[in-house]
Coordinates of C-alpha atoms in Angstrom, one line a residue:
Chain A
M1 CA -31.8 -9.5 -4.2
A2 CA -34.9 -9.5 -6.4
A3 CA -34.5 -5.8 -7.1
L4 CA -31.0 -6.3 -8.2
L5 CA -32.0 -9.0 -10.7
E6 CA -34.8 -6.8 -12.0
E7 CA -32.3 -3.9 -12.5
A8 CA -29.6 -6.1 -14.1
P9 CA -30.7 -6.1 -17.8
R10 CA -31.1 -2.3 -17.8
F11 CA -27.7 -1.9 -16.1
F12 CA -25.8 -4.2 -18.4
G13 CA -27.1 -2.5 -21.5
Y14 CA -24.8 -1.6 -24.4
Y15 CA -24.0 2.0 -23.6
N16 CA -23.3 1.3 -19.9
M17 CA -21.0 -1.4 -20.9
L18 CA -19.2 0.9 -23.3
F19 CA -19.0 3.5 -20.6
L20 CA -17.5 1.0 -18.1
G21 CA -15.2 -0.4 -20.7
Q22 CA -13.8 3.1 -21.3
A23 CA -13.4 3.6 -17.6
F24 CA -11.6 0.3 -17.3
A25 CA -9.2 1.3 -20.1
F26 CA -8.5 4.6 -18.4
T27 CA -7.7 2.9 -15.1
A28 CA -5.4 0.5 -16.9
L29 CA -3.7 3.4 -18.9
L30 CA -3.3 5.5 -15.7
S31 CA -1.6 2.6 -13.9
L32 CA 0.6 1.7 -16.9
V33 CA 1.8 5.3 -17.5
G34 CA 2.2 6.0 -13.8
C35 CA 4.0 2.8 -12.8
G36 CA 6.2 2.9 -16.0
G37 CA 7.3 6.5 -15.5
G38 CA 7.6 5.9 -11.7
F39 CA 9.8 2.8 -12.2
V40 CA 12.2 4.7 -14.5
F41 CA 12.4 7.6 -12.1
G42 CA 12.7 5.3 -9.0
F43 CA 15.5 3.4 -10.7
G44 CA 17.4 6.7 -11.2
L45 CA 16.9 7.5 -7.5
A46 CA 18.2 4.1 -6.4
V47 CA 21.3 4.6 -8.6
L48 CA 21.7 8.1 -7.0
R49 CA 21.7 6.5 -3.6
S50 CA 24.4 4.0 -4.4
E51 CA 27.7 4.7 -2.7
R52 CA 29.5 2.9 -5.4
I53 CA 28.3 5.2 -8.1
V54 CA 27.7 8.5 -6.5
R55 CA 30.7 9.6 -4.5
F56 CA 29.2 13.0 -3.6
A57 CA 27.3 12.3 -0.3
P58 CA 24.8 15.3 -0.3
L59 CA 23.4 14.1 -3.5
R60 CA 22.8 10.7 -2.0
W61 CA 21.1 12.4 1.0
V62 CA 18.8 14.3 -1.2
A63 CA 17.6 11.1 -2.9
T64 CA 17.2 9.4 0.5
V65 CA 15.1 12.2 1.9
Y66 CA 12.9 12.3 -1.2
V67 CA 12.3 8.5 -1.0
E68 CA 11.6 8.6 2.8
L69 CA 9.2 11.5 2.4
F70 CA 7.2 10.2 -0.5
R71 CA 6.9 6.7 1.0
R72 CA 5.3 8.2 4.1
I73 CA 2.7 10.4 2.7
P74 CA -0.7 8.8 2.0
F75 CA -1.8 8.7 -1.7
L76 CA -4.8 10.9 -1.1
V77 CA -2.8 13.7 0.6
K78 CA -0.1 13.4 -2.1
L79 CA -2.9 13.7 -4.8
M80 CA -4.3 16.9 -3.1
V81 CA -0.8 18.5 -2.8
I82 CA 0.0 17.8 -6.4
F83 CA -3.5 18.8 -7.6
F84 CA -3.2 22.2 -5.9
A85 CA 0.4 22.7 -6.7
F86 CA -0.4 22.3 -10.5
Q87 CA -3.3 24.7 -10.2
L88 CA -1.6 27.4 -8.2
A89 CA 1.6 27.2 -10.3
G90 CA -0.6 28.2 -13.2
F91 CA -0.2 25.0 -15.3
D92 CA -3.5 24.3 -17.0
V93 CA -3.3 20.5 -17.1
S94 CA -6.0 17.8 -17.3
G95 CA -7.0 15.8 -14.3
F96 CA -5.4 12.7 -15.9
V97 CA -2.0 14.4 -15.9
V98 CA -2.3 15.2 -12.2
A99 CA -3.4 11.7 -11.5
A100 CA -0.6 10.1 -13.6
T101 CA 2.0 12.4 -11.9
T102 CA 0.8 11.3 -8.5
V103 CA 0.9 7.6 -9.4
A104 CA 4.4 8.1 -10.9
L105 CA 5.7 9.9 -7.8
S106 CA 4.3 7.2 -5.5
A107 CA 5.7 4.5 -7.7
S108 CA 9.1 6.2 -7.8
A109 CA 9.6 6.2 -4.1
F110 CA 8.6 2.5 -3.7
S111 CA 10.5 1.4 -6.8
A112 CA 13.6 3.1 -5.5
E113 CA 13.4 1.0 -2.4
N114 CA 12.9 -2.2 -4.4
V115 CA 15.7 -1.5 -6.7
R116 CA 18.0 -0.6 -3.8
A117 CA 17.2 -3.9 -2.1
G118 CA 18.0 -5.7 -5.4
L119 CA 21.3 -3.9 -5.8
E120 CA 22.3 -4.5 -2.2
A121 CA 21.5 -8.2 -2.5
V122 CA 24.5 -8.6 -4.9
H123 CA 27.6 -9.4 -3.0
K124 CA 30.0 -6.5 -2.3
N125 CA 32.9 -8.5 -3.9
Q126 CA 31.2 -8.2 -7.3
W127 CA 31.6 -4.4 -7.1
D128 CA 35.3 -4.8 -6.0
A129 CA 35.9 -7.2 -8.8
A130 CA 34.4 -4.9 -11.3
E131 CA 36.5 -2.1 -10.0
A132 CA 39.7 -4.2 -10.2
M133 CA 38.9 -4.7 -13.9
N134 CA 38.9 -0.9 -14.2
M135 CA 35.2 -0.5 -14.7
G136 CA 33.5 2.7 -13.6
G137 CA 30.5 2.8 -11.3
L138 CA 27.9 2.9 -14.1
T139 CA 29.7 0.3 -16.3
A140 CA 29.9 -2.0 -13.3
L141 CA 26.2 -1.5 -12.6
R142 CA 25.3 -2.3 -16.2
R143 CA 27.6 -5.2 -16.9
V144 CA 28.1 -6.9 -13.6
I145 CA 25.4 -5.9 -11.0
L146 CA 22.2 -5.5 -13.0
P147 CA 22.5 -8.9 -14.7
Q148 CA 22.4 -10.5 -11.2
A149 CA 20.1 -8.0 -9.5
W150 CA 17.1 -7.8 -11.9
R151 CA 15.7 -11.2 -10.8
I152 CA 15.4 -9.8 -7.3
I153 CA 14.0 -6.4 -8.4
I154 CA 11.2 -7.4 -10.8
P155 CA 8.8 -9.5 -8.6
P156 CA 8.4 -7.1 -5.7
S157 CA 8.2 -4.1 -8.2
M158 CA 5.3 -5.9 -9.9
T159 CA 3.5 -6.6 -6.6
Y160 CA 3.8 -2.9 -5.7
S161 CA 2.5 -1.9 -9.1
V162 CA -0.6 -3.9 -8.5
G163 CA -1.0 -2.1 -5.2
L164 CA -0.9 1.2 -7.1
V165 CA -3.5 0.0 -9.6
K166 CA -5.8 -0.3 -6.5
S167 CA -4.7 3.2 -5.3
T168 CA -5.8 4.7 -8.6
S169 CA -9.4 4.4 -7.4
I170 CA -8.6 7.4 -5.1
V171 CA -8.0 9.8 -8.1
S172 CA -11.8 9.7 -8.6
Q173 CA -11.7 12.3 -5.7
I174 CA -10.4 15.0 -8.1
G175 CA -12.9 14.1 -10.8
V176 CA -10.6 12.0 -13.1
F177 CA -12.6 9.6 -15.2
E178 CA -11.8 6.0 -14.3
L179 CA -13.6 3.0 -12.9
T180 CA -14.5 4.4 -9.5
Y181 CA -15.7 7.7 -10.9
A182 CA -17.7 5.8 -13.6
A183 CA -19.4 3.8 -10.8
K184 CA -20.3 7.0 -8.9
I185 CA -21.8 8.5 -12.1
L186 CA -23.9 5.4 -12.8
N187 CA -25.0 5.4 -9.1
Q188 CA -26.1 9.0 -9.5
K189 CA -28.0 8.1 -12.6
G190 CA -30.2 6.0 -10.4
F191 CA -28.8 2.5 -10.5
S192 CA -28.4 0.9 -7.0
A193 CA -25.1 1.2 -5.3
G194 CA -24.8 -2.6 -5.0
I195 CA -24.8 -3.2 -8.7
C196 CA -22.5 -0.2 -9.5
F197 CA -19.8 -0.8 -7.0
G198 CA -20.2 -4.6 -7.1
T199 CA -19.5 -4.5 -10.9
I200 CA -16.4 -2.4 -10.6
L201 CA -15.1 -4.5 -7.7
L202 CA -15.2 -7.4 -10.1
L203 CA -13.6 -5.3 -12.9
Y204 CA -10.8 -4.3 -10.5
F205 CA -10.4 -8.0 -9.6
A206 CA -10.2 -8.9 -13.2
L207 CA -7.4 -6.4 -13.7
C208 CA -5.4 -7.1 -10.5
Y209 CA -5.7 -10.9 -10.0
P210 CA -3.9 -11.9 -13.2
L211 CA -1.1 -9.4 -12.5
N212 CA -0.7 -10.7 -9.0
L213 CA -0.6 -14.3 -10.2
M214 CA 2.0 -13.3 -12.8
A215 CA 4.1 -11.6 -10.1
A216 CA 3.9 -14.7 -7.9
R217 CA 4.9 -17.0 -10.8
L218 CA 7.8 -14.7 -11.7
E219 CA 8.9 -14.7 -8.2
S220 CA 9.2 -18.5 -8.0
K221 CA 10.6 -18.7 -11.5
L222 CA 13.3 -16.0 -11.1
A223 CA 14.3 -16.9 -7.5
P224 CA 18.1 -17.1 -7.6
S225 CA 19.5 -20.5 -6.9
R226 CA 20.9 -20.8 -3.4
H227 CA 24.5 -21.9 -3.7
Chain B
M1 CA -1.1 35.1 -11.3
A2 CA 1.6 34.4 -8.8
Y3 CA 0.7 32.5 -5.6
T4 CA 2.5 33.3 -2.4
L5 CA 2.6 30.7 0.3
Q6 CA 1.2 32.1 3.5
F7 CA 1.7 29.6 6.3
G8 CA 0.8 32.2 8.9
Q9 CA -2.9 31.8 8.1
V10 CA -3.0 28.1 8.9
T11 CA -0.8 28.0 12.0
P12 CA -3.8 28.6 14.4
Y13 CA -5.2 25.3 13.2
L14 CA -2.1 23.1 14.0
G15 CA -3.6 21.9 17.3
Y16 CA -6.9 21.1 15.7
L17 CA -4.9 19.1 13.1
A18 CA -3.1 17.2 15.9
G19 CA -6.5 16.1 17.2
G20 CA -7.1 14.6 13.8
A21 CA -3.8 12.8 13.9
W22 CA -4.8 11.3 17.3
L23 CA -8.0 9.9 15.6
A24 CA -6.0 8.6 12.7
L25 CA -3.8 6.7 15.2
Q26 CA -6.8 5.3 16.9
L27 CA -8.3 4.2 13.5
A28 CA -5.0 2.5 12.6
A29 CA -4.9 0.8 16.0
I30 CA -8.4 -0.5 15.7
G31 CA -7.9 -1.7 12.2
F32 CA -4.7 -3.4 13.0
V33 CA -5.9 -5.2 16.1
V34 CA -9.2 -6.4 14.5
G35 CA -7.3 -7.3 11.3
W36 CA -4.7 -9.2 13.2
A37 CA -7.3 -11.2 15.0
I38 CA -9.1 -12.0 11.7
G39 CA -5.7 -12.8 10.2
L40 CA -4.8 -15.2 13.0
V41 CA -8.1 -17.1 12.8
C42 CA -7.9 -17.3 9.0
A43 CA -4.3 -18.3 8.9
A44 CA -5.1 -21.1 11.4
I45 CA -8.0 -22.2 9.3
L46 CA -5.8 -22.2 6.1
H47 CA -3.3 -24.3 8.0
Y48 CA -5.3 -26.8 10.0
G49 CA -8.9 -26.4 8.8
P50 CA -11.0 -28.8 6.7
W51 CA -11.5 -28.3 2.9
L52 CA -14.6 -26.0 2.8
P53 CA -13.6 -23.4 5.4
R54 CA -10.2 -23.3 3.7
K55 CA -11.7 -22.5 0.3
I56 CA -13.9 -19.8 1.9
V57 CA -11.0 -18.1 3.6
R58 CA -9.0 -18.4 0.5
A59 CA -11.7 -16.6 -1.5
Y60 CA -12.0 -13.9 1.1
V61 CA -8.3 -13.2 1.1
V62 CA -7.9 -13.3 -2.7
F63 CA -10.9 -11.0 -3.2
F64 CA -9.9 -8.4 -0.7
L65 CA -6.2 -8.4 -1.8
N66 CA -7.2 -7.7 -5.4
T67 CA -9.8 -4.9 -5.1
P68 CA -9.3 -1.3 -3.9
L69 CA -10.1 -0.5 -0.2
L70 CA -11.9 2.7 -1.3
V71 CA -14.4 0.7 -3.4
Q72 CA -14.8 -1.9 -0.7
I73 CA -15.8 0.8 1.7
F74 CA -18.1 2.4 -0.9
F75 CA -19.8 -0.9 -1.2
I76 CA -20.2 -1.3 2.6
Y77 CA -21.4 2.2 3.1
F78 CA -23.7 2.7 0.1
A79 CA -24.8 -0.8 -0.9
L80 CA -25.4 -2.6 2.3
P81 CA -28.3 -0.2 3.3
D82 CA -30.3 -1.9 0.5
W83 CA -30.2 -5.1 2.4
G84 CA -31.1 -3.3 5.7
I85 CA -27.6 -2.9 7.1
V86 CA -27.3 0.9 7.8
L87 CA -23.9 1.9 9.1
S88 CA -22.5 5.3 10.1
S89 CA -19.5 6.5 8.0
F90 CA -17.1 5.8 10.9
Q91 CA -18.4 2.2 11.3
A92 CA -18.3 1.6 7.6
V93 CA -14.7 2.8 7.4
V94 CA -13.6 0.8 10.4
I95 CA -15.3 -2.4 9.1
G96 CA -13.8 -1.9 5.6
M97 CA -10.3 -1.2 6.9
S98 CA -10.4 -4.2 9.3
L99 CA -11.6 -6.6 6.7
N100 CA -9.0 -5.3 4.3
A101 CA -6.2 -5.5 6.9
G102 CA -7.4 -8.9 7.8
A103 CA -6.8 -10.2 4.3
Y104 CA -3.2 -8.8 4.3
L105 CA -2.5 -10.1 7.8
T106 CA -3.8 -13.5 6.9
E107 CA -1.2 -13.8 4.2
I108 CA 1.6 -12.6 6.5
Q109 CA 0.6 -14.9 9.4
R110 CA 0.2 -17.9 7.1
A111 CA 3.8 -17.3 6.0
G112 CA 4.8 -17.2 9.6
F113 CA 3.0 -20.6 10.3
N114 CA 4.7 -22.1 7.3
S115 CA 8.1 -21.1 8.5
I116 CA 8.0 -23.5 11.5
R117 CA 9.9 -26.6 10.6
R118 CA 9.0 -30.1 11.8
E119 CA 12.7 -30.6 12.7
E120 CA 12.5 -27.7 15.2
I121 CA 9.7 -29.4 17.2
E122 CA 11.4 -32.8 17.0
A123 CA 14.7 -31.3 18.2
A124 CA 12.8 -29.7 21.2
E125 CA 11.3 -33.1 21.9
T126 CA 14.7 -34.8 21.8
L127 CA 16.0 -32.3 24.3
G128 CA 13.2 -33.4 26.6
F129 CA 11.0 -30.3 26.3
S130 CA 7.3 -30.8 27.1
R131 CA 4.8 -29.6 24.6
L132 CA 4.2 -26.4 26.4
Q133 CA 7.9 -25.8 26.9
S134 CA 8.6 -26.3 23.2
I135 CA 5.8 -23.8 22.3
R136 CA 7.1 -21.3 24.9
H137 CA 10.9 -21.6 24.1
V138 CA 11.0 -22.7 20.5
I139 CA 7.9 -21.9 18.4
V140 CA 6.8 -18.5 19.8
P141 CA 10.3 -16.9 19.7
H142 CA 10.7 -18.1 16.2
I143 CA 7.3 -16.9 15.0
C144 CA 7.8 -13.5 16.6
K145 CA 11.1 -13.0 14.9
V146 CA 9.7 -14.0 11.5
L147 CA 6.4 -12.1 11.9
F148 CA 7.6 -8.9 13.6
P149 CA 9.1 -7.0 10.6
P150 CA 6.2 -7.6 8.1
L151 CA 3.6 -6.9 10.9
S152 CA 5.2 -3.6 11.8
N153 CA 5.4 -2.7 8.1
Q154 CA 1.7 -3.4 7.8
Y155 CA 1.0 -1.1 10.7
I156 CA 2.8 1.7 9.0
I157 CA 0.9 1.2 5.8
L158 CA -2.4 1.1 7.8
T159 CA -1.6 4.5 9.4
M160 CA -1.4 6.0 5.9
T161 CA -4.5 4.1 4.7
T162 CA -6.6 5.8 7.4
S163 CA -6.6 9.0 5.2
I164 CA -9.2 7.3 3.1
A165 CA -11.7 7.8 5.9
A166 CA -11.7 11.5 5.0
I167 CA -13.6 10.7 1.8
F168 CA -16.5 9.4 3.9
G169 CA -16.5 12.5 6.2
V170 CA -14.7 11.1 9.2
E171 CA -12.8 14.0 10.7
E172 CA -9.4 12.4 11.1
L173 CA -6.1 14.0 10.0
T174 CA -7.1 14.3 6.3
G175 CA -10.7 15.1 7.1
R176 CA -9.7 18.0 9.3
T177 CA -7.3 19.2 6.6
Y178 CA -10.3 19.3 4.2
N179 CA -12.2 21.4 6.8
I180 CA -9.3 23.9 7.3
N181 CA -9.0 24.2 3.5
A182 CA -12.7 25.0 3.3
Q183 CA -12.3 27.7 5.9
T184 CA -9.0 29.4 4.9
F185 CA -8.6 28.4 1.2
R186 CA -4.8 28.0 1.8
A187 CA -4.9 24.6 0.1
L188 CA -1.3 24.0 -0.7
E189 CA -0.1 25.1 2.7
I190 CA -2.5 23.0 4.8
F191 CA -2.1 19.9 2.7
S192 CA 1.7 20.1 2.8
I193 CA 1.4 20.4 6.6
A194 CA -0.9 17.4 6.7
A195 CA 1.7 15.5 4.7
L196 CA 4.4 16.4 7.2
Y197 CA 2.1 15.2 10.0
Y198 CA 1.8 11.8 8.3
V199 CA 5.6 11.7 7.8
A200 CA 6.1 12.5 11.5
L201 CA 3.5 9.9 12.6
T202 CA 5.0 7.1 10.5
L203 CA 8.6 8.0 11.3
V204 CA 7.9 7.9 15.1
A205 CA 6.1 4.6 14.6
S206 CA 9.0 3.2 12.5
A207 CA 11.5 4.2 15.1
A208 CA 9.5 2.8 18.0
L209 CA 8.8 -0.5 16.2
Y210 CA 12.5 -0.8 15.2
S211 CA 13.6 -0.4 18.9
I212 CA 11.0 -2.9 20.1
G213 CA 12.1 -5.4 17.5
R214 CA 15.7 -5.0 18.3
Y215 CA 15.3 -5.1 22.1
F216 CA 12.7 -8.0 22.4
F217 CA 13.2 -10.1 19.3
R218 CA 16.9 -9.4 18.4
I219 CA 16.0 -8.3 14.9
K220 CA 18.9 -6.7 13.3
G221 CA 18.3 -4.5 10.2
K222 CA 18.5 -1.1 8.8
V223 CA 16.0 1.6 9.9
F224 CA 16.3 3.5 6.7

């Protein structure tokens, strides 16, 4: 403990803080880009899986197989497959792009499930009523179903996104600069593991805790009234 | 430079990989059982305990839910030796995974405790059930039905989480995939096969858990 206190002033110097601040920004950016892109993609997948909109069954099956596959592969394995696929296909992209793609593909599979659950929570009669008013599938989705479903979709999507913020620590494995990677560098520069990893644990906490609180608050606020 | 997939070069290793899958299942089982026990104790403390233990458990849960498992294990593996606690990589991974799972399972089981209504117990008393009978016939069936789906979901997630052990050199499914990759350099092939192993593992677990839930606890729901 005494060694830790002795080391602290040197560790919390200006340049280390700048370094960690940058890493923090990269973790946040990676999560934002990945989860944002993934949510849009996942939303499309959920729409593709809806019987009311897509009448062509094989297309629905393809979307279902994609979601089931990507939900069941661990983040690390997905990261490696995408990393090598980019490399071997001859695309010369930065590690950040590989990482963001992985986060987005993970997010898409989970978002597709959340969106589907939200769409299914709306009563079937609503679709029938929209059809009776001569609305097409997509119009019904936009004007009738989504205004009711979004309150059910948003809170779990947010919780999953926070989960992915934590998963981004794994991309340090392919040498992408973010919080965990920064801690490993500082550790190799000679600072003790306790102070390096302890500090980034707190930084991750500072990123995830407010988001989780916000998700919980949204959930209680948006909960549909039971009638 | 075109890359041709050559699965022929990695097929001799499929059995070796299956051994890794077995270790992954064991890791998941240990993590789940220990985490479940931690969760049960913590949920009971949150529900019935006095002020200070409640706050401590609350802090533990909130901290572990909001930080990455990978960094938690890094801390356990690399930082604890400074305070004289030296763990093997396997021990560090198991402890980290169990503590992490414990936090999630505390949240799940707390929700289960909260779902019991006072009216249920009163109704059982009115019907002349003894305390033991009301636990046996009213509370336990109810709790099982409420808890089974999220618990089985957590088990599936835990099976996938075990891949993190590879980063610390534990030779489970992903760890052995790293080894095969180092020997054959057929990276894309072997990692896609590992991905399919995980899909198979979790699909079998999902199907089994679904049947158990349906048969024992009358839980109806979609599999996919």
